[in-house]
Each structure stands twice: as C-alpha cells, then as structure tokens.
GROMACS .gro file of C-alpha atoms in nm:
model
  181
    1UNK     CA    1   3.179  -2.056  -0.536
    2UNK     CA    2   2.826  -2.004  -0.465
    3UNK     CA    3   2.743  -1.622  -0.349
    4UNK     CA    4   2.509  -1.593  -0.052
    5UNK     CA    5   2.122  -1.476  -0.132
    6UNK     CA    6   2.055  -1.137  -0.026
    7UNK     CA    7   1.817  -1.108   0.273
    8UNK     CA    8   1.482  -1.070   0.163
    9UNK     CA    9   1.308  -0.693   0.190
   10UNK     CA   10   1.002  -0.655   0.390
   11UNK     CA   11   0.767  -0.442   0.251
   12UNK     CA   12   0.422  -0.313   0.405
   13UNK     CA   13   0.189  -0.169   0.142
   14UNK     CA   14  -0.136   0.050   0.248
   15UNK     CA   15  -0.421   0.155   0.089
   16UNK     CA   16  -0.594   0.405   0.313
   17UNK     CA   17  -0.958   0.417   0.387
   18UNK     CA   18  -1.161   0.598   0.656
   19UNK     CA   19  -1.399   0.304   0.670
   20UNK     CA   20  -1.137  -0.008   0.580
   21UNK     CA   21  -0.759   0.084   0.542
   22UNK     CA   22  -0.581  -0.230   0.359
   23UNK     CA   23  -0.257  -0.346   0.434
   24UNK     CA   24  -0.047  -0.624   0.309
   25UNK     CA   25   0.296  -0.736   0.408
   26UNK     CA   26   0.546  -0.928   0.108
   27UNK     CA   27   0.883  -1.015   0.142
   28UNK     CA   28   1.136  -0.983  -0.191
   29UNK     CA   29   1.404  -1.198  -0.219
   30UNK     CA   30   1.582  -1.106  -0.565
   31UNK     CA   31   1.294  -1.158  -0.844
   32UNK     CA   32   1.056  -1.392  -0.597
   33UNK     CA   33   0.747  -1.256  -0.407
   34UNK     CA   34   0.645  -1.383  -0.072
   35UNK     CA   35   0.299  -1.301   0.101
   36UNK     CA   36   0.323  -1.234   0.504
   37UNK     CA   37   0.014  -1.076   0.599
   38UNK     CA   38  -0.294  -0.872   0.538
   39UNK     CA   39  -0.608  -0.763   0.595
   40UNK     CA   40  -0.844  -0.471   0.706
   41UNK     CA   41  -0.765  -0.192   0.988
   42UNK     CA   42  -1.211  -0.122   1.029
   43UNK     CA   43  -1.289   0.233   1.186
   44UNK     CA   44  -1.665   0.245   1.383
   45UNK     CA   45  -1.853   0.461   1.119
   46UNK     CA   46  -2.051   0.574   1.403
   47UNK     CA   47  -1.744   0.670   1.571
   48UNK     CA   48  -1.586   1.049   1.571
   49UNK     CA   49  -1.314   1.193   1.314
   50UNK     CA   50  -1.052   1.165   1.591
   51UNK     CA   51  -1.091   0.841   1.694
   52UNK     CA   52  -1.169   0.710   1.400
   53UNK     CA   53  -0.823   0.796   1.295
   54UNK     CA   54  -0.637   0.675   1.616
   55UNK     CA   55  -0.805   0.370   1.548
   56UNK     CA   56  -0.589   0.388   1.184
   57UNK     CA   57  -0.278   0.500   1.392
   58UNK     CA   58  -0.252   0.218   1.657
   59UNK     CA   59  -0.403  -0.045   1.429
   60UNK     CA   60  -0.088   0.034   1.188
   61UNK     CA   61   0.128   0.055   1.514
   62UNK     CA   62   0.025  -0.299   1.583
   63UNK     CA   63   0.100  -0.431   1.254
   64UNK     CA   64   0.435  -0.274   1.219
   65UNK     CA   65   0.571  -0.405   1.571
   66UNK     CA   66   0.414  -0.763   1.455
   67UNK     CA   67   0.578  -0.767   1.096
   68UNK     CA   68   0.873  -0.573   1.153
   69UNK     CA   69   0.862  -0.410   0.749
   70UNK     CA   70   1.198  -0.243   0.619
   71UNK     CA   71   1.010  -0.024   0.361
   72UNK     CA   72   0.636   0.083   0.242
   73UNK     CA   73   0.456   0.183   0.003
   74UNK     CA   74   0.122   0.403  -0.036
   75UNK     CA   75  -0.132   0.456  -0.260
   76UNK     CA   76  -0.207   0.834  -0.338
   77UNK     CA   77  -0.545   0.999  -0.244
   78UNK     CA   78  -0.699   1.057  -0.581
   79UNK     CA   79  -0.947   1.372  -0.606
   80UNK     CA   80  -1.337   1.280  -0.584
   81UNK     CA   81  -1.581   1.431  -0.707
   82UNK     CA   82  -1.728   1.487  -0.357
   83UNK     CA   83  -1.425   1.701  -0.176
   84UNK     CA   84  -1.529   1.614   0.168
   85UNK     CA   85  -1.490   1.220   0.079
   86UNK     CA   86  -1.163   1.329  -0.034
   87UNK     CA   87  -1.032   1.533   0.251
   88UNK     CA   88  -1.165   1.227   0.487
   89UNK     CA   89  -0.941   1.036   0.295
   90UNK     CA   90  -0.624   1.230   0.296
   91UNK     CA   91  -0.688   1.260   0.684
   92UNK     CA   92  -0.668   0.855   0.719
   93UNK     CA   93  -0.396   0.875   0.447
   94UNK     CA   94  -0.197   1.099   0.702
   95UNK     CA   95  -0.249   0.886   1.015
   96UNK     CA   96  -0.084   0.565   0.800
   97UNK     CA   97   0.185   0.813   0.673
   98UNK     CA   98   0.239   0.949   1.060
   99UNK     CA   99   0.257   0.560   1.150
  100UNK     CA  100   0.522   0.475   0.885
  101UNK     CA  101   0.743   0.742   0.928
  102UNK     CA  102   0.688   0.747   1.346
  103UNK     CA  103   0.849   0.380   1.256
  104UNK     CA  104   1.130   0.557   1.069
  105UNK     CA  105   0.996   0.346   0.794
  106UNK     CA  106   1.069   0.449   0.423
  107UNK     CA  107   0.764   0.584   0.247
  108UNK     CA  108   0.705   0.585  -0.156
  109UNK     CA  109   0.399   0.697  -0.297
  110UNK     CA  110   0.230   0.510  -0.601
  111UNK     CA  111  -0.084   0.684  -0.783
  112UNK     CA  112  -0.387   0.387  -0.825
  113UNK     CA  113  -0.282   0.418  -1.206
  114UNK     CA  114   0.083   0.323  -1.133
  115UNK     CA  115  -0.057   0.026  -0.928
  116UNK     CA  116  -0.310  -0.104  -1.170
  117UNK     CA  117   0.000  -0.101  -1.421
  118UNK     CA  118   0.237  -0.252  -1.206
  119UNK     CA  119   0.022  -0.563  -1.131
  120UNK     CA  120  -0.251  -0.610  -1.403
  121UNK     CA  121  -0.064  -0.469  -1.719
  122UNK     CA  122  -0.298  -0.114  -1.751
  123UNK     CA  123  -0.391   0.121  -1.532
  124UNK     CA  124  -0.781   0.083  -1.559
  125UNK     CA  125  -0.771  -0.283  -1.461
  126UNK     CA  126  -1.106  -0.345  -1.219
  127UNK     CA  127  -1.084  -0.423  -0.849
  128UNK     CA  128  -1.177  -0.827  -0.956
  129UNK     CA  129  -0.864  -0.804  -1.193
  130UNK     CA  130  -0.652  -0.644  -0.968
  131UNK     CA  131  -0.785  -0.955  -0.702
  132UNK     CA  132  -0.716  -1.175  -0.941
  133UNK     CA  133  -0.378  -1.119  -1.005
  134UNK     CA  134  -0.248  -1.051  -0.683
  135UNK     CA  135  -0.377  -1.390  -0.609
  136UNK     CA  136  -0.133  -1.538  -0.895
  137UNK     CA  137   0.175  -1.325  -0.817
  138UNK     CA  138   0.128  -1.432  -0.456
  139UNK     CA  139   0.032  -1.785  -0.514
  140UNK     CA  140  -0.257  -1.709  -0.265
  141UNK     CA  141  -0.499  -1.976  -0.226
  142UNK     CA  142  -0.776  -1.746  -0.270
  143UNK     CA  143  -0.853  -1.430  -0.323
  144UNK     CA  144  -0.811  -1.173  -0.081
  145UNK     CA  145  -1.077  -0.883  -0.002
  146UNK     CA  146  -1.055  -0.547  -0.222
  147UNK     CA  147  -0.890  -0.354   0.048
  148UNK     CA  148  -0.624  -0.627   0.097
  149UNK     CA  149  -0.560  -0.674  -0.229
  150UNK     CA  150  -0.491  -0.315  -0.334
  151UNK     CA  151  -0.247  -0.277  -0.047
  152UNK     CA  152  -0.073  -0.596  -0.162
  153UNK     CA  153  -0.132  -0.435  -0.517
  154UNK     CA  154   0.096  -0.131  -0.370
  155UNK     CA  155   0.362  -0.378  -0.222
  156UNK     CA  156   0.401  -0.545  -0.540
  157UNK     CA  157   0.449  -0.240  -0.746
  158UNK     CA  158   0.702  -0.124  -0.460
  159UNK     CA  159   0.896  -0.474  -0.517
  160UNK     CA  160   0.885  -0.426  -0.885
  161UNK     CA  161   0.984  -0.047  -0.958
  162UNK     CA  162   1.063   0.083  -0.642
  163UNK     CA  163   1.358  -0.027  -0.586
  164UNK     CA  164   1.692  -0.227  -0.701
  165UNK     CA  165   1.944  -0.181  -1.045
  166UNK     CA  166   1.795   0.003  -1.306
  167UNK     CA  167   1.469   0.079  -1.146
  168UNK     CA  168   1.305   0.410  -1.127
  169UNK     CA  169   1.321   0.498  -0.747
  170UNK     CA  170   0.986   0.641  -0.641
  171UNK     CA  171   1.097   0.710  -0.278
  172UNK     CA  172   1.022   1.070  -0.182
  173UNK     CA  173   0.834   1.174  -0.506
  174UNK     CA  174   0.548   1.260  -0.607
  175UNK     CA  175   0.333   1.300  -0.916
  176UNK     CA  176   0.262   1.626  -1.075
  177UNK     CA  177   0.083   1.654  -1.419
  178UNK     CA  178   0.202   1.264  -1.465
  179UNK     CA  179   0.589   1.338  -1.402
  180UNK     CA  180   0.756   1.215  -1.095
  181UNK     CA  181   0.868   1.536  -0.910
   0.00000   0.00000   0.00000
C-alpha cells in the first residue's frame, strides 16, 4: 500500500534591505526543493524613512496574498561598522517581520553565517557562490540577482534545518554569543 506524499511546505525567505529587500518563495515536498518566486521589493532612495518602509510593508503584503507561504524565514541584521547603516537596516528588517507575523506567518531567524553554511558548505562563501548554488539546488536556469538569491539562500536553510525529524528547530530563537537562545 502506497502512503500518500505529504503536502508540500511553502516557505517565503527575506533578506531585508532598505534599498532592495530579497525575497524568494520554495516549496518542500519531503527531501525535494521547488522554486516559486522571487525577486526585489526597490525603495526610492530619494524617498523618506517612512515611506520608504511602507513601500517594504505593502510590497511584502502583495507577495504574501500572491504566494500564499505557510512559514518564513529571515536573515538577521548583522552589526556594521557604520551604526546608522545598521539601524536603517533593522528598521526595514522590522517592516518584513511586521508583514510576516501581520500574516500570522511563522518567523525563524537565520544569522548570514548559518545561511552561507546551509547552502554553500561554510559560512564565508561569497555572494557569486552563494548565486551559484542556489542556482543548482533550485535547478534555476540562471542565476538569480544577489538579493534574490540570499532570500532563496534563507528559504533553503529553513527547508533544510528548520524544520522536520531530527532537525534543530530555529523557530523563535535567536543567537547569542553563537548559541541558539
């Protein structure tokens, strides 16, 4: 008797950006990655702080009512060495979170490290690598912008540790001092 295939698990990864925030959309059916979707949400530069981030906010909105995701994933603001950069970031990090969870959507966290080692092999694979392989695991045809790819990057890593038997749940944690708290 042949058991029915579980129903595959949507999963919308984002890597924020003020300028460009990434997102890619997979599906998981047991081991096997599908690509959906993904591309760039583009903020006016010229544009204010506020609406600069609304334009975040509804341009995840959009892409959550078109792809209908069960789960996502982010990538973690990592600290610059220019703080303003970074607390632009975390402010366009917060309108994707305030999108995902406004969508009741699931939320785990992956650091770029965690990524990097969930698609390439080790963490300080370069932006062409991580291209590259996202292309393979996807069976893209080619090669999807940096933005795109590192949210795909984040979907994949979701797929692979996020979740399921055995795996180390990330959902609701956090890193401190490398330990998942």
């Amino acid at each position: 008797m042949k058991t029915a295939a579980a129903a595959p698990v949507r999963i919308l990864g984002i890597d924020p950006g003020l300028r460009s925030t990434g997102f890619g959309v997979i599906d998981k059916a047991g081991n096997t990655l599908s690509y959906v979707a993904s591309g760039c949400i583009k903020s006016d530069a010229t544009g204010s702080l506020p609406q600069r981030i609304k334009t975040i906010l509804d341009g995840l909105v959009e892409i959550i009512a078109t792809y209908g995701p069960q789960q996502a994933a982010v990538e973690i603001v990592f600290v610059n060495v220019n703080p303003q950069s970074t607390l632009l970031l975390g402010q366009a990090r917060g309108a994707a979170i305030s999108a995902l969870v406004t969508a009741d959507l699931p939320v785990a966290e992956y650091t770029a490290l965690q990524v990097k080692q969930a698609v390439v092999g080790h963490g300080k694979a370069a932006k062409e690598q991580v291209q590259a392989m996202v292309a393979r695991l996807l069976k893209l045809p080619g090669t999807p912008s940096p933005d795109a790819a590192d949210a795909l990057a984040c979907a994949i890593a979701h797929a692979h540790g996020g979740q399921g038997m055995g795996a180390l749940s990330t959902l609701g944690k956090r890193m401190r001092n490398g330990r998942l708290v």
